């Protein structure tokens, strides 16, 4: 069981995305809990304003510290009331973070509760980040309009590693990125499609040879498409 608590200005976007498909089923079955908390609900001014101009000038608006801090405290208090007294990691989704990789997903999947902060506008007042954030994560070297899509990516990748979420007995780790290799090509019925035949070895029933072939295909595919992963492999071995 893992609980994700997402601080956002667009809770519907996050919930709509995560309540469908496999993660949605994980939620229904009680392996995953997702709450999206609207930061605006913690803006204690007349117009529920959460942004303001940056000191020193510059384009755009910043998210102010206090509504985020209050939102965070409310979530943390609910977690503590459940009897959870371990430190809780708080992830800020930002293009300035460490680039998200499978090993990071593995590490986060060991937690029981995670808090995620989605930024908007031109950023967030640095002071609240200093006080609450433990991990800065980017999902890649490009800039999104907000942290929501990034948070959904992280939640999806982490939740599928939680036992029970995937239907198959094998863990989510048997697929792409185990040992930093891409997955081998796969085939289903029919045996011939558009004049393309399923590789003979897969029909042979010879388990050992099939495994060997798949491993070779993984190597070939990784060398062609993601040679950088092979370099990482050598560094790790
Ligand atoms: N917010 C905006 N762009 C992002 C990115 N690439 N990763 C994480 N959060 C973001």
Short mmCIF file of C-alpha atoms and ligand atoms in Angstrom, two decimals:
data_model
loop_
_atom_site.label_atom_id
_atom_site.label_comp_id
_atom_site.label_asym_id
_atom_site.label_seq_id
_atom_site.Cartn_x
_atom_site.Cartn_y
_atom_site.Cartn_z
CA UNK A 1 0.00 0.00 0.00
CA UNK A 2 1.30 3.44 -0.93
CA UNK A 3 -0.32 6.84 -0.53
CA UNK A 4 0.32 9.73 -2.93
CA UNK A 5 -0.67 13.23 -1.82
CA UNK A 6 -0.50 15.69 -4.68
CA UNK A 7 -0.52 19.45 -4.08
CA UNK A 8 -1.87 21.12 -7.22
CA UNK A 9 -3.98 23.94 -8.63
CA UNK A 10 -5.68 21.41 -10.95
CA UNK A 11 -6.82 18.44 -8.82
CA UNK A 12 -9.32 17.22 -11.44
CA UNK A 13 -6.60 16.90 -14.07
CA UNK A 14 -4.51 14.69 -11.80
CA UNK A 15 -7.40 12.55 -10.56
CA UNK A 16 -8.94 12.06 -14.01
CA UNK A 17 -5.61 10.87 -15.33
CA UNK A 18 -4.83 8.49 -12.50
CA UNK A 19 -8.26 7.04 -11.74
CA UNK A 20 -8.44 5.27 -15.07
CA UNK A 21 -6.52 2.27 -16.32
CA UNK A 22 -4.22 0.12 -14.23
CA UNK A 23 -3.47 2.65 -11.51
CA UNK A 24 -7.24 3.24 -11.15
CA UNK A 25 -7.69 -0.47 -10.56
CA UNK A 26 -4.86 -0.36 -8.00
CA UNK A 27 -6.76 2.40 -6.21
CA UNK A 28 -10.04 0.44 -6.29
CA UNK A 29 -8.33 -2.64 -4.92
CA UNK A 30 -6.69 -0.69 -2.11
CA UNK A 31 -3.04 -1.03 -3.15
CA UNK A 32 -2.74 2.65 -3.98
CA UNK A 33 -4.25 5.79 -2.53
CA UNK A 34 -4.21 9.07 -4.45
CA UNK A 35 -5.42 12.38 -3.11
CA UNK A 36 -5.16 15.63 -5.04
CA UNK A 37 -5.28 18.63 -2.73
CA UNK A 38 -6.12 22.05 -4.15
CA UNK A 39 -3.52 24.59 -3.00
CA UNK A 40 -6.09 27.33 -3.60
CA UNK A 41 -8.12 25.99 -0.65
CA UNK A 42 -5.26 27.16 1.58
CA UNK A 43 -5.11 30.72 0.26
CA UNK A 44 -6.62 32.65 3.13
CA UNK A 45 -7.43 35.83 1.25
CA UNK A 46 -10.69 37.04 -0.26
CA UNK A 47 -10.03 35.94 -3.81
CA UNK A 48 -8.10 32.75 -3.03
CA UNK A 49 -5.12 34.25 -4.77
CA UNK A 50 -2.01 32.03 -4.75
CA UNK A 51 0.38 34.00 -7.00
CA UNK A 52 2.20 37.32 -6.95
CA UNK A 53 4.89 39.30 -8.81
CA UNK A 54 8.53 38.27 -8.36
CA UNK A 55 10.76 40.63 -6.37
CA UNK A 56 13.40 42.11 -8.65
CA UNK A 57 11.04 42.05 -11.61
CA UNK A 58 10.87 39.70 -14.56
CA UNK A 59 8.15 38.00 -16.57
CA UNK A 60 5.23 36.16 -15.07
CA UNK A 61 3.98 35.36 -11.59
CA UNK A 62 5.22 33.14 -8.80
CA UNK A 63 3.31 30.81 -6.51
CA UNK A 64 3.47 32.25 -3.01
CA UNK A 65 4.96 30.36 -0.09
CA UNK A 66 2.18 30.41 2.50
CA UNK A 67 -0.70 28.60 0.70
CA UNK A 68 1.70 25.79 -0.29
CA UNK A 69 3.06 25.59 3.25
CA UNK A 70 -0.43 25.41 4.79
CA UNK A 71 -1.49 22.77 2.24
CA UNK A 72 1.63 20.72 3.06
CA UNK A 73 1.04 20.98 6.82
CA UNK A 74 -2.57 19.83 6.44
CA UNK A 75 -1.49 16.77 4.42
CA UNK A 76 1.32 15.94 6.85
CA UNK A 77 -1.05 16.20 9.79
CA UNK A 78 -3.46 13.72 8.16
CA UNK A 79 -0.59 11.33 7.52
CA UNK A 80 0.55 11.62 11.17
CA UNK A 81 -3.03 11.00 12.37
CA UNK A 82 -2.94 7.67 10.55
CA UNK A 83 -0.09 6.72 12.89
CA UNK A 84 2.67 7.14 10.29
CA UNK A 85 5.60 8.74 12.10
CA UNK A 86 8.45 8.23 9.58
CA UNK A 87 9.83 11.25 7.69
CA UNK A 88 7.76 11.79 4.52
CA UNK A 89 9.53 12.65 1.27
CA UNK A 90 8.17 15.70 -0.54
CA UNK A 91 8.86 15.83 -4.27
CA UNK A 92 8.87 19.08 -6.22
CA UNK A 93 8.33 18.52 -9.97
CA UNK A 94 10.58 20.91 -11.84
CA UNK A 95 12.70 20.94 -15.00
CA UNK A 96 15.56 21.90 -12.62
CA UNK A 97 15.37 18.55 -10.82
CA UNK A 98 17.28 15.29 -11.19
CA UNK A 99 16.05 13.50 -14.31
CA UNK A 100 13.61 10.73 -13.36
CA UNK A 101 14.80 7.18 -14.00
CA UNK A 102 13.63 3.67 -13.17
CA UNK A 103 16.03 3.40 -10.22
CA UNK A 104 14.42 6.49 -8.70
CA UNK A 105 10.98 4.91 -9.19
CA UNK A 106 12.30 1.82 -7.37
CA UNK A 107 13.53 3.90 -4.46
CA UNK A 108 10.26 5.85 -4.16
CA UNK A 109 8.18 2.64 -4.31
CA UNK A 110 9.66 1.65 -0.93
CA UNK A 111 7.92 4.58 0.77
CA UNK A 112 4.49 4.33 2.37
CA UNK A 113 3.51 7.96 1.82
CA UNK A 114 4.74 10.51 -0.74
CA UNK A 115 3.86 14.18 -1.07
CA UNK A 116 4.21 15.78 -4.53
CA UNK A 117 4.17 19.50 -5.33
CA UNK A 118 3.12 20.70 -8.79
CA UNK A 119 4.38 24.16 -9.65
CA UNK A 120 2.68 26.61 -12.00
CA UNK A 121 3.16 30.09 -13.45
CA UNK A 122 6.87 30.95 -13.59
CA UNK A 123 7.77 29.04 -10.44
CA UNK A 124 7.49 28.88 -6.68
CA UNK A 125 8.87 31.12 -3.92
CA UNK A 126 12.21 29.50 -3.07
CA UNK A 127 11.70 29.76 0.69
CA UNK A 128 8.87 27.25 0.89
CA UNK A 129 10.85 24.85 -1.31
CA UNK A 130 13.73 25.08 1.17
CA UNK A 131 11.42 24.23 4.04
CA UNK A 132 9.43 21.29 2.69
CA UNK A 133 11.04 19.72 -0.40
CA UNK A 134 13.31 16.66 -0.06
CA UNK A 135 13.56 15.66 -3.78
CA UNK A 136 13.58 17.81 -6.93
CA UNK A 137 12.52 15.70 -9.92
CA UNK A 138 12.38 16.49 -13.65
CA UNK A 139 10.76 14.06 -16.08
CA UNK A 140 12.99 15.19 -18.94
CA UNK A 141 14.78 18.11 -20.52
CA UNK A 142 11.80 20.07 -21.75
CA UNK A 143 9.49 22.58 -20.11
CA UNK A 144 5.85 21.81 -19.37
CA UNK A 145 3.20 24.40 -18.41
CA UNK A 146 2.91 22.88 -14.95
CA UNK A 147 4.00 19.99 -12.75
CA UNK A 148 0.78 17.97 -13.04
CA UNK A 149 1.74 15.81 -16.02
CA UNK A 150 5.14 15.21 -14.43
CA UNK A 151 3.51 14.20 -11.12
CA UNK A 152 1.24 11.76 -12.99
CA UNK A 153 4.26 10.23 -14.70
CA UNK A 154 6.05 9.73 -11.38
CA UNK A 155 2.95 8.33 -9.63
CA UNK A 156 2.31 5.90 -12.50
CA UNK A 157 5.90 4.65 -12.63
CA UNK A 158 6.09 4.23 -8.85
CA UNK A 159 2.62 2.74 -8.31
CA UNK A 160 3.11 -0.03 -10.88
CA UNK A 161 6.05 -1.31 -8.80
CA UNK A 162 3.86 -1.71 -5.70
CA UNK A 163 3.02 -5.42 -5.24
CA UNK A 164 -0.54 -6.21 -6.35
CA UNK A 165 -0.93 -3.29 -8.75
CA UNK A 166 0.06 -5.23 -11.86
CA UNK A 167 -1.99 -8.32 -12.65
CA UNK A 168 0.90 -10.62 -13.52
CA UNK A 169 2.84 -12.51 -10.86
CA UNK A 170 6.19 -11.19 -12.03
CA UNK A 171 7.16 -7.79 -10.71
CA UNK A 172 7.12 -4.67 -12.88
CA UNK A 173 10.87 -5.00 -12.95
CA UNK A 174 10.97 -7.79 -15.52
CA UNK A 175 10.18 -5.28 -18.22
CA UNK A 176 12.17 -2.51 -19.88
CA UNK A 177 15.12 -1.11 -17.94
CA UNK A 178 15.94 -4.13 -15.90
CA UNK A 179 19.74 -4.18 -15.94
CA UNK A 180 19.53 -1.02 -18.06
CA UNK A 181 18.47 -2.97 -21.17
CA UNK A 182 15.48 -2.29 -23.39
CA UNK A 183 12.88 -4.99 -23.70
CA UNK A 184 13.13 -7.57 -26.51
CA UNK A 185 10.54 -7.61 -29.35
CA UNK A 186 7.34 -9.59 -28.66
CA UNK A 187 4.82 -11.37 -30.89
CA UNK A 188 1.30 -12.73 -30.53
CA UNK A 189 -1.12 -14.50 -32.89
CA UNK A 190 -1.33 -14.88 -35.85
CA UNK A 191 1.92 -16.63 -36.74
CA UNK A 192 2.08 -14.75 -40.06
CA UNK A 193 0.88 -11.17 -40.45
CA UNK A 194 1.50 -8.94 -43.51
CA UNK A 195 3.94 -11.60 -44.75
CA UNK A 196 5.92 -11.24 -41.51
CA UNK A 197 6.56 -14.47 -39.65
CA UNK A 198 7.07 -14.81 -35.91
CA UNK A 199 10.77 -15.72 -35.29
CA UNK A 200 11.07 -19.52 -35.45
CA UNK A 201 12.81 -19.84 -32.11
CA UNK A 202 9.75 -18.49 -30.25
CA UNK A 203 7.68 -21.39 -31.62
CA UNK A 204 10.28 -23.99 -30.67
CA UNK A 205 9.16 -24.45 -27.09
CA UNK A 206 12.84 -24.51 -26.08
CA UNK A 207 12.78 -22.24 -23.04
CA UNK A 208 16.53 -21.81 -22.67
CA UNK A 209 17.05 -20.86 -26.31
CA UNK A 210 14.14 -18.45 -26.15
CA UNK A 211 15.69 -16.71 -23.13
CA UNK A 212 19.06 -16.51 -24.87
CA UNK A 213 17.50 -15.07 -28.03
CA UNK A 214 15.56 -12.49 -26.01
CA UNK A 215 18.66 -11.38 -24.17
CA UNK A 216 20.55 -10.96 -27.47
CA UNK A 217 17.65 -8.99 -28.93
CA UNK A 218 17.65 -6.75 -25.86
CA UNK A 219 21.34 -6.05 -26.38
CA UNK A 220 20.91 -5.34 -30.11
CA UNK A 221 17.94 -3.07 -29.48
CA UNK A 222 19.68 -1.17 -26.70
CA UNK A 223 22.82 -0.71 -28.81
CA UNK A 224 20.72 0.68 -31.68
CA UNK A 225 18.30 2.88 -29.80
CA UNK A 226 19.87 3.75 -26.43
CA UNK A 227 23.64 3.23 -26.55
CA UNK A 228 23.90 5.55 -23.52
CA UNK A 229 22.27 2.81 -21.40
CA UNK A 230 25.02 0.32 -22.30
CA UNK A 231 27.64 2.80 -21.13
CA UNK A 232 25.75 3.06 -17.82
CA UNK A 233 25.71 -0.75 -17.61
CA UNK A 234 29.49 -0.95 -17.99
CA UNK A 235 29.94 1.70 -15.33
CA UNK A 236 27.80 -0.32 -12.92
CA UNK A 237 29.54 -3.65 -13.52
N1 LIG B 1 7.43 21.22 -14.74
C1 LIG B 1 7.61 21.82 -15.93
N2 LIG B 1 8.40 21.08 -16.72
C2 LIG B 1 8.73 19.95 -16.02
C3 LIG B 1 9.54 18.82 -16.29
N3 LIG B 1 10.17 18.65 -17.44
N4 LIG B 1 9.66 17.89 -15.32
C4 LIG B 1 9.05 18.06 -14.14
N5 LIG B 1 8.28 19.11 -13.83
C5 LIG B 1 8.12 20.05 -14.75
#
